[in-house]
PDB file of C-alpha atoms and ligand atoms in Angstrom:
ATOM      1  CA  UNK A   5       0.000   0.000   0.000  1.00  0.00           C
ATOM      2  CA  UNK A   6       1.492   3.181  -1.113  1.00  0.00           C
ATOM      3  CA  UNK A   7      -0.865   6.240   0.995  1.00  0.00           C
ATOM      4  CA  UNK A   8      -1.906   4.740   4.483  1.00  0.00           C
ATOM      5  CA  UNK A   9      -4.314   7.483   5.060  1.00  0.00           C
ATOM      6  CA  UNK A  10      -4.281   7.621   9.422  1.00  0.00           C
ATOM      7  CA  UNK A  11      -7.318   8.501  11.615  1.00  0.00           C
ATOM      8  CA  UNK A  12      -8.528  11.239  13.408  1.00  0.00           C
ATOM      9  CA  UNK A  13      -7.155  11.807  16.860  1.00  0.00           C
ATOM     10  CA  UNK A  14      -9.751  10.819  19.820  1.00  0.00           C
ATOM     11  CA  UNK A  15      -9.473  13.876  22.180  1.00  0.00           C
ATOM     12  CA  UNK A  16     -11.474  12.644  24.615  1.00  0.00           C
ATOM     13  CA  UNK A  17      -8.998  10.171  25.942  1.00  0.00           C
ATOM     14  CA  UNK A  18      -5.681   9.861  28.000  1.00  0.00           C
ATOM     15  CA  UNK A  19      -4.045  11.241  31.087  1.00  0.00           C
ATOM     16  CA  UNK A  20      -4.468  15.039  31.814  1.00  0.00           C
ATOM     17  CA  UNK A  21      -1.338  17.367  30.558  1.00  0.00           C
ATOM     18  CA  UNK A  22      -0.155  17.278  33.889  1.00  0.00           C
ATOM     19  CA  UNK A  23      -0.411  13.425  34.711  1.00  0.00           C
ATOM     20  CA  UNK A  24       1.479  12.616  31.575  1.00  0.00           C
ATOM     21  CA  UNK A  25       4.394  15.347  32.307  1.00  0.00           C
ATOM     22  CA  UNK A  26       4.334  13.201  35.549  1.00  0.00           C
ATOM     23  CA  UNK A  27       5.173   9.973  33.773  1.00  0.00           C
ATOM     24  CA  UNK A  28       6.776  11.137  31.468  1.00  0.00           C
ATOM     25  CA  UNK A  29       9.877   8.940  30.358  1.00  0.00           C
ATOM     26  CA  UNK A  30      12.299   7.111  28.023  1.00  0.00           C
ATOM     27  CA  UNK A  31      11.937   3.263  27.481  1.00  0.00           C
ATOM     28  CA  UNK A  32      14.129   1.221  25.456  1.00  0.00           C
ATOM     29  CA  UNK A  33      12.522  -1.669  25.480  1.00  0.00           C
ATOM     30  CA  UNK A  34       9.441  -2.411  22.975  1.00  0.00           C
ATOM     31  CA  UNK A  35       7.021  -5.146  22.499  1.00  0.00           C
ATOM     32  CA  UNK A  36       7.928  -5.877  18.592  1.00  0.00           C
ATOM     33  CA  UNK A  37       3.614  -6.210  18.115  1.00  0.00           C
ATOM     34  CA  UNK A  38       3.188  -3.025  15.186  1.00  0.00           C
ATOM     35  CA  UNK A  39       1.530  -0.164  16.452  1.00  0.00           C
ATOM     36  CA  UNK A  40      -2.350   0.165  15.428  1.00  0.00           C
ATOM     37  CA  UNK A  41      -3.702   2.187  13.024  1.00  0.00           C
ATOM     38  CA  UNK A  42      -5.391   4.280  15.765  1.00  0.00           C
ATOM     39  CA  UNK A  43      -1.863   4.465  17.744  1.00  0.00           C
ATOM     40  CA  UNK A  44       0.505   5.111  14.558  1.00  0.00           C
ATOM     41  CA  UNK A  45      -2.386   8.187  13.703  1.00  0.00           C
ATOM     42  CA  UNK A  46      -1.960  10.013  17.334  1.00  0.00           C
ATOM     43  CA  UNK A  47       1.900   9.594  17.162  1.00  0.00           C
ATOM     44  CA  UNK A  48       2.103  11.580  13.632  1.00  0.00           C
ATOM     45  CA  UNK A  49      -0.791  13.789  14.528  1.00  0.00           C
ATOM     46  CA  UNK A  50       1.016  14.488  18.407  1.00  0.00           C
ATOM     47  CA  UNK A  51       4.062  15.205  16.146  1.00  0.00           C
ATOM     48  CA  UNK A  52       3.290  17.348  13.351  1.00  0.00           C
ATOM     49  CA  UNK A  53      -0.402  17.212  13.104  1.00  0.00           C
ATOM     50  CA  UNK A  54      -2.642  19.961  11.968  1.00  0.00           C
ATOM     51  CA  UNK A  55      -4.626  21.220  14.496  1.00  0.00           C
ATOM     52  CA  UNK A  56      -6.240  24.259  13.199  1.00  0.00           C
ATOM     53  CA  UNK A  57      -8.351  24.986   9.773  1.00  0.00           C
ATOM     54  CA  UNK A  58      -5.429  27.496   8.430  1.00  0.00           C
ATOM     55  CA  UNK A  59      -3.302  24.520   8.790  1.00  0.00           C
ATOM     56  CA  UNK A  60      -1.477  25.240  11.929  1.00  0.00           C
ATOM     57  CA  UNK A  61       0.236  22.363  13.711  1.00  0.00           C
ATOM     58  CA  UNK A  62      -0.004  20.928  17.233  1.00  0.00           C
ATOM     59  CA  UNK A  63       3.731  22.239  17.228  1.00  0.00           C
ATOM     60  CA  UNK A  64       4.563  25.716  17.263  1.00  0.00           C
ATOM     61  CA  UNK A  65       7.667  26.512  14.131  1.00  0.00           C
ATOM     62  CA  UNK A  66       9.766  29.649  13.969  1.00  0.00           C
ATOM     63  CA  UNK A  67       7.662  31.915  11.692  1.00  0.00           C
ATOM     64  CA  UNK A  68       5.231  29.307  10.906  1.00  0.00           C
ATOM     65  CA  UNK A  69       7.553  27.664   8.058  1.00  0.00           C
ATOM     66  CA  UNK A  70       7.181  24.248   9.168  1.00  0.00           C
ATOM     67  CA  UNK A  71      10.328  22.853   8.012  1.00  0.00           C
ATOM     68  CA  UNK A  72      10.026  19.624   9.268  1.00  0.00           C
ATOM     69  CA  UNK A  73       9.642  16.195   7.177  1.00  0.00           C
ATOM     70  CA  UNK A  74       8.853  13.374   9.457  1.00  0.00           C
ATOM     71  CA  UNK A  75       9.843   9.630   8.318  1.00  0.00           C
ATOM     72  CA  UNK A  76       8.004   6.869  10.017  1.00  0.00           C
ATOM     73  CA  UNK A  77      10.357   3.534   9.394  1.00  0.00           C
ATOM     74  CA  UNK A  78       7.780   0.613  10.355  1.00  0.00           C
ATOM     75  CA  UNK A  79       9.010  -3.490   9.359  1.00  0.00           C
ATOM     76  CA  UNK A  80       6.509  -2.370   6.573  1.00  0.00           C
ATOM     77  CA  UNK A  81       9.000   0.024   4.553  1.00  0.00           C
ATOM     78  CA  UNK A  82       9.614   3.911   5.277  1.00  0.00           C
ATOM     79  CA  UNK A  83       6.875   6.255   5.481  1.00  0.00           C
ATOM     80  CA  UNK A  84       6.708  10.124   4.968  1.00  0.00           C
ATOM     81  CA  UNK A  85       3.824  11.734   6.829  1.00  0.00           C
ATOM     82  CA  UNK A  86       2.125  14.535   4.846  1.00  0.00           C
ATOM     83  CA  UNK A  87       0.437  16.443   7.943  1.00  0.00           C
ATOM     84  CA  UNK A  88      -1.962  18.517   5.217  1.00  0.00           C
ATOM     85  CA  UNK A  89      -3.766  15.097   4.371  1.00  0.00           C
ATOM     86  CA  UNK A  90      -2.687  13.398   7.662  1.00  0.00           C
ATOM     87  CA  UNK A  91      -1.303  10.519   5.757  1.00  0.00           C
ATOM     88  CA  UNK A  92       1.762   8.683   5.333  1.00  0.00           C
ATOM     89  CA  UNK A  93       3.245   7.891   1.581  1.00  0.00           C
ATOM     90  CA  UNK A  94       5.606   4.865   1.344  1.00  0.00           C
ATOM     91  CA  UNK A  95       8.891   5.835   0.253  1.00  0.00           C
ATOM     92  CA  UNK A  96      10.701   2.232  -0.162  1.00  0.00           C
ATOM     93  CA  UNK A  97       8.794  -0.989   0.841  1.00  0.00           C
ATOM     94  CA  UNK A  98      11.898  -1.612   2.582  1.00  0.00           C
ATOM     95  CA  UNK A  99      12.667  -2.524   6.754  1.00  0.00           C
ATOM     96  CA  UNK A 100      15.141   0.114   7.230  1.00  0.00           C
ATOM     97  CA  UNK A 101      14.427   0.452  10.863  1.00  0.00           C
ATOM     98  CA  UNK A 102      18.142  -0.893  12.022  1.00  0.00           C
ATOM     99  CA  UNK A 103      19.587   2.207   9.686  1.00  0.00           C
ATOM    100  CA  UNK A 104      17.222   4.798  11.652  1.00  0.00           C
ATOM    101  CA  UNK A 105      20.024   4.082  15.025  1.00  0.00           C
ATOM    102  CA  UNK A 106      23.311   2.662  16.349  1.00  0.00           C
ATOM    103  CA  UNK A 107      21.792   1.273  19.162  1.00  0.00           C
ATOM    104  CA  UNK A 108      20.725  -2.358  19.321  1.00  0.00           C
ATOM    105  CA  UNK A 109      16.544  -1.902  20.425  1.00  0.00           C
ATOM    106  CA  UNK A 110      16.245  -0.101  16.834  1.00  0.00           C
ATOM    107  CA  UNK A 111      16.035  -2.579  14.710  1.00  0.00           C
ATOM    108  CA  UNK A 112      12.794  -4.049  16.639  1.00  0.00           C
ATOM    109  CA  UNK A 113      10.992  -1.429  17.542  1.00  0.00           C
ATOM    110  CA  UNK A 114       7.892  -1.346  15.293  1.00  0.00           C
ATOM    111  CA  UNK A 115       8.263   2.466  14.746  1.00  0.00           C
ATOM    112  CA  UNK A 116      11.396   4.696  14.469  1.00  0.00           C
ATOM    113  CA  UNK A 117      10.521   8.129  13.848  1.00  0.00           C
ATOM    114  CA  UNK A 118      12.887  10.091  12.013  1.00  0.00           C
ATOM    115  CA  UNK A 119      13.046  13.595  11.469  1.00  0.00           C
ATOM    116  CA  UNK A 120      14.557  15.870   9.363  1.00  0.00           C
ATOM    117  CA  UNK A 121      15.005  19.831   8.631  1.00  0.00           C
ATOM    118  CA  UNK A 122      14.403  20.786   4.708  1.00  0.00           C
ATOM    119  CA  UNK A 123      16.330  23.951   4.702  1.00  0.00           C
ATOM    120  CA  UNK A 124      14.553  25.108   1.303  1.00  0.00           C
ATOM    121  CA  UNK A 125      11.569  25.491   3.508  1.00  0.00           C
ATOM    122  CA  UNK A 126      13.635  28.593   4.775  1.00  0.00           C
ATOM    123  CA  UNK A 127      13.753  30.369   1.291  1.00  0.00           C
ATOM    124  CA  UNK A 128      10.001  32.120   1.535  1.00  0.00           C
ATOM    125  CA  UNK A 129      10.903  34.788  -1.012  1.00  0.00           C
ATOM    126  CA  UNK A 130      10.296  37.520   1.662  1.00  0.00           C
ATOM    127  CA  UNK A 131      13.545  39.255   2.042  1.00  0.00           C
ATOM    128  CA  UNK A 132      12.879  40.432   5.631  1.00  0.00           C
ATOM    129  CA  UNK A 133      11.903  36.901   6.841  1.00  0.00           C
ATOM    130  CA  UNK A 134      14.828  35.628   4.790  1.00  0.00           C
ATOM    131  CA  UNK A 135      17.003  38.169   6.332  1.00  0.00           C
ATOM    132  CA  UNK A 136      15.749  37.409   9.530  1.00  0.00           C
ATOM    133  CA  UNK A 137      16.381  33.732   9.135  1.00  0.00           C
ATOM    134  CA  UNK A 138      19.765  33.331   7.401  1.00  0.00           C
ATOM    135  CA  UNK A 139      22.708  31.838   9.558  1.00  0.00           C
ATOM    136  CA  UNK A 140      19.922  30.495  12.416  1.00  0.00           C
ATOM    137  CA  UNK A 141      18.210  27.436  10.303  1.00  0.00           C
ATOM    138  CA  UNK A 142      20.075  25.134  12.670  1.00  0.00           C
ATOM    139  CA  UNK A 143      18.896  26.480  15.643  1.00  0.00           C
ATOM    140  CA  UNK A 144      15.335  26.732  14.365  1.00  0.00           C
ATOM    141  CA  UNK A 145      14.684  23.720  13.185  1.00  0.00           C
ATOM    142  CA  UNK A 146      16.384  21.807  16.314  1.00  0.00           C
ATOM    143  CA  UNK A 147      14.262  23.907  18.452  1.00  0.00           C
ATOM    144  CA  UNK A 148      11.292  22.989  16.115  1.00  0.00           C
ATOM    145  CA  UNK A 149      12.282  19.250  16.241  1.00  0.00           C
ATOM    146  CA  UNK A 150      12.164  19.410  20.275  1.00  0.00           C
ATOM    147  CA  UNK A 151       8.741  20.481  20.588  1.00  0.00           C
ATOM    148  CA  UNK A 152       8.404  17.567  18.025  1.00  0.00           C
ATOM    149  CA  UNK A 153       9.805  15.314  20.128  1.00  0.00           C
ATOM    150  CA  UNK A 154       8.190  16.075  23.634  1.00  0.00           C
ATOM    151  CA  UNK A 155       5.168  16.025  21.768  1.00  0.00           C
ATOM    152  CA  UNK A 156       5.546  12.888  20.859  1.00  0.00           C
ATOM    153  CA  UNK A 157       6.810  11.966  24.571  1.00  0.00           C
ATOM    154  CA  UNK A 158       3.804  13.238  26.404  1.00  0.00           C
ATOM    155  CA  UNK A 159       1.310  11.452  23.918  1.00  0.00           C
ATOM    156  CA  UNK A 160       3.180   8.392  24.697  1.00  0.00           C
ATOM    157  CA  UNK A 161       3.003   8.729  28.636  1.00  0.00           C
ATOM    158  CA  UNK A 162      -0.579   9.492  28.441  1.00  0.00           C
ATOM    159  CA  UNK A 163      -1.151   6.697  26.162  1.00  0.00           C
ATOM    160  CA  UNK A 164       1.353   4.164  28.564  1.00  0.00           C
ATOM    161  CA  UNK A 165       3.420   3.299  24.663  1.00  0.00           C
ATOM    162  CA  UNK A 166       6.948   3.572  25.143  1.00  0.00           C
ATOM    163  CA  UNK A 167       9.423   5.887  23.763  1.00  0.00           C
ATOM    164  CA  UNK A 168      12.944   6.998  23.320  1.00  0.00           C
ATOM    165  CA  UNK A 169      14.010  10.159  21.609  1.00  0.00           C
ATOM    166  CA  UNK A 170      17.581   9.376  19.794  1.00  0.00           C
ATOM    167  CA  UNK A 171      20.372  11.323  18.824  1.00  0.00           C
ATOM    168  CA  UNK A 172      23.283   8.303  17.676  1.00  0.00           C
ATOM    169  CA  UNK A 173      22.381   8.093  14.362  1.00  0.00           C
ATOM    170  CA  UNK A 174      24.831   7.713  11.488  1.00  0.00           C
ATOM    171  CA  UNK A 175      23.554  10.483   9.945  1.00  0.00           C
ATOM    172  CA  UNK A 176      25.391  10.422   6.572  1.00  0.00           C
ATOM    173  CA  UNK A 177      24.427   6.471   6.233  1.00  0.00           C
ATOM    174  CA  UNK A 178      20.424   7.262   6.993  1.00  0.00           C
ATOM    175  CA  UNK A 179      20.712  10.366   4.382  1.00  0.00           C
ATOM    176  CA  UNK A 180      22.246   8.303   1.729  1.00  0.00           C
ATOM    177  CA  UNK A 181      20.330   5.089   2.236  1.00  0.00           C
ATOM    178  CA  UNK A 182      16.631   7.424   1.768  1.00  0.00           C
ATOM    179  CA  UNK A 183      18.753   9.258  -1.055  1.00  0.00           C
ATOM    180  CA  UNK A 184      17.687  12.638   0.169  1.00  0.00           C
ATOM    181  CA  UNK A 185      18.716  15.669  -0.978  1.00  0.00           C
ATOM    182  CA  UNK A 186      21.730  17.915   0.871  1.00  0.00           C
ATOM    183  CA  UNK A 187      18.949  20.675   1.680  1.00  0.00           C
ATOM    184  CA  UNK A 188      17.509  17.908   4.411  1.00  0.00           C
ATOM    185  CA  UNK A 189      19.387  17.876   7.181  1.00  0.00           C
ATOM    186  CA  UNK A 190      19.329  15.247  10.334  1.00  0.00           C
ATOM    187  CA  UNK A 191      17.737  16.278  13.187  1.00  0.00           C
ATOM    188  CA  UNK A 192      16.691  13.493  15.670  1.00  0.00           C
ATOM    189  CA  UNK A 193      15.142  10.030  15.512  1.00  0.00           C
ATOM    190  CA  UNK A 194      12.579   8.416  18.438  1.00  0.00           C
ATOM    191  CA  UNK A 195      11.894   4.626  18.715  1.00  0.00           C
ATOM    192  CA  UNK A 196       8.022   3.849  19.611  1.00  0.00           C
ATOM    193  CA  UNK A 197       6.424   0.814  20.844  1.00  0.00           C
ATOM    194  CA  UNK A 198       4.127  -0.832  23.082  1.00  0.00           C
ATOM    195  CA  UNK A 199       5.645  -2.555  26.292  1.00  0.00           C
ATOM    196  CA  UNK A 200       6.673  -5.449  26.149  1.00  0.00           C
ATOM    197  CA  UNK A 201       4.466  -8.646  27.880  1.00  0.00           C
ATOM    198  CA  UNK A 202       6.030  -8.964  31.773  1.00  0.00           C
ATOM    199  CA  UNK A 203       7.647 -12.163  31.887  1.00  0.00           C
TER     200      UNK A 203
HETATM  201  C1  FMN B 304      18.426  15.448  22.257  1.00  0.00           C
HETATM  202  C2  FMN B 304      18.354  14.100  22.917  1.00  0.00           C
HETATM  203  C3  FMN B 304      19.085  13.052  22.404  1.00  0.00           C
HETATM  204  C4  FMN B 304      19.010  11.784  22.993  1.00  0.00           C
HETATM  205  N1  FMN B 304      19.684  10.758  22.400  1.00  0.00           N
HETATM  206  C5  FMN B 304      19.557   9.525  22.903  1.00  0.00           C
HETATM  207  C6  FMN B 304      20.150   8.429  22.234  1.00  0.00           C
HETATM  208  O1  FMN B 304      20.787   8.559  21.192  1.00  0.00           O
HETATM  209  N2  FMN B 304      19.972   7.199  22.753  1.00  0.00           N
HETATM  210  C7  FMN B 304      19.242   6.977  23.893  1.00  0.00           C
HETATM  211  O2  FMN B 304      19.128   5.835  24.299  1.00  0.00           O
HETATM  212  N3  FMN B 304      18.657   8.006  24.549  1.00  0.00           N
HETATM  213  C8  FMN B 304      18.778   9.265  24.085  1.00  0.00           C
HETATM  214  N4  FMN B 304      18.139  10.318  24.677  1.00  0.00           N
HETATM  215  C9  FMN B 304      17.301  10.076  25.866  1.00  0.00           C
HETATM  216  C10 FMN B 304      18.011  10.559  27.130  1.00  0.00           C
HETATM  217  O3  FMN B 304      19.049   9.663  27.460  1.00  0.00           O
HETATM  218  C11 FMN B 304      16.974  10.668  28.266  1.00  0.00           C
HETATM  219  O4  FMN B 304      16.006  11.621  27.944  1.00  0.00           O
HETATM  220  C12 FMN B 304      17.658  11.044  29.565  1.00  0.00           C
HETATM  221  O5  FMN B 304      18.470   9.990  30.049  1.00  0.00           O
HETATM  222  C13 FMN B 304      16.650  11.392  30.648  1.00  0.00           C
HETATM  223  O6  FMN B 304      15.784  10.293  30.873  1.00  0.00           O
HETATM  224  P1  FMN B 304      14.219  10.436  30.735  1.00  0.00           P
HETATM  225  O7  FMN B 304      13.882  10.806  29.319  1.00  0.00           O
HETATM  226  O8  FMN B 304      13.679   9.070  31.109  1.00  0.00           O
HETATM  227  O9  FMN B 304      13.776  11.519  31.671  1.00  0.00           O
HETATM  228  C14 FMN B 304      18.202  11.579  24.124  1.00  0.00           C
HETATM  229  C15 FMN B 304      17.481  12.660  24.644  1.00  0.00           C
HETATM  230  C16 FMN B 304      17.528  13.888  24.042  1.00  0.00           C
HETATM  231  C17 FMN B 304      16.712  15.023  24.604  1.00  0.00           C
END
């Protein structure tokens, strides 16, 4: 399947803001079961969702420029999510999730969210905002990418799913393996999964 087109957040369940700041966490351990339909819909919608009808995101982004293209790497194949049509196109039909991380609980966790910064997305044409922007993409879209992330953390703790933001990536390999351009730069992955079963 080439468009997985994801569900509509329910907002009526889960842990208060406060309760899931409270358990809040990382996990590295996953149950290797794939995520729902329901489940893999929140995480992309927590993460870069549109929230509002002018297309706003649950995220804030430094002058609204949203430069932010978030891979979802499943056993499936690798997925971009298009938050406009809150769906996710498949990229390769291949399991690259042990490329997505160094570290060993990668390869088995049935999501590894990956996100990159397409620098282009600073180029609006506007010479004040352009102005404004040049030399400081890095630190914008890192600072996007952590309201990403925690995001993505406090929908897992109010959902009990386990998470792990990661950093050791092999950047260069990743980039060349999805054959992206040199305007997309590497900005942090996260693994996802349920618990695993207590013995
Ligand atoms: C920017 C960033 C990068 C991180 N990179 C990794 C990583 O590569 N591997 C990992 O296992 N944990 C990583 N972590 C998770 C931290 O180790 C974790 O947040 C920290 O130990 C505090 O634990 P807590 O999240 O349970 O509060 C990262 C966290 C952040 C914010």
């Amino acid at each position: 399947m080439n468009t997985i087109r994801l569900s509509q957040p329910i907002l009526d369940q889960g842990l208060t803001v406060k309760q899931a700041m409270m358990r809040r966490h990382s996990t590295r351990e996953f149950f290797s079961k794939p995520l729902s339909l329901d489940t893999l819909s929140e995480v992309f919608w927590a993460a870069y969702g549109v929230n509002r009808t002018e297309g706003k995101r649950t995220v804030p982004s430094a002058m609204g420029l949203y430069p932010l293209e978030i891979y979802g790497f499943t056993a499936e194949g690798v997925y971009k999510y298009n938050p406009e049509s809150h769906s996710l196109t498949m990229i390769t039909g291949k399991d690259l999730r042990v490329k997505s991380g160094t570290q060993d609980f990668v390869a088995g966790a049935p999501l590894d969210v990956v996100i990159y910064s397409d620098y282009d997305k600073f180029i609006t044409g506007n010479p004040e905002t352009d102005d404004m922007i040049r030399g400081n993409e890095e630190r914008m879209s890192l600072l996007d990418a952590g309201a990403v992330t925690e995001n993505v953390y406090l929908y897992c703790s109010s959902e009990h799913i386990n998470v792990v933001e990661r950093a050791m990536v092999d950047q260069a390999a990743l980039s060349k393996e999805l054959n992206l351009p040199s305007n997309y730069h590497f900005q942090v992955a996260m693994s996802v999964g349920y618990p695993p079963i207590p013995a």
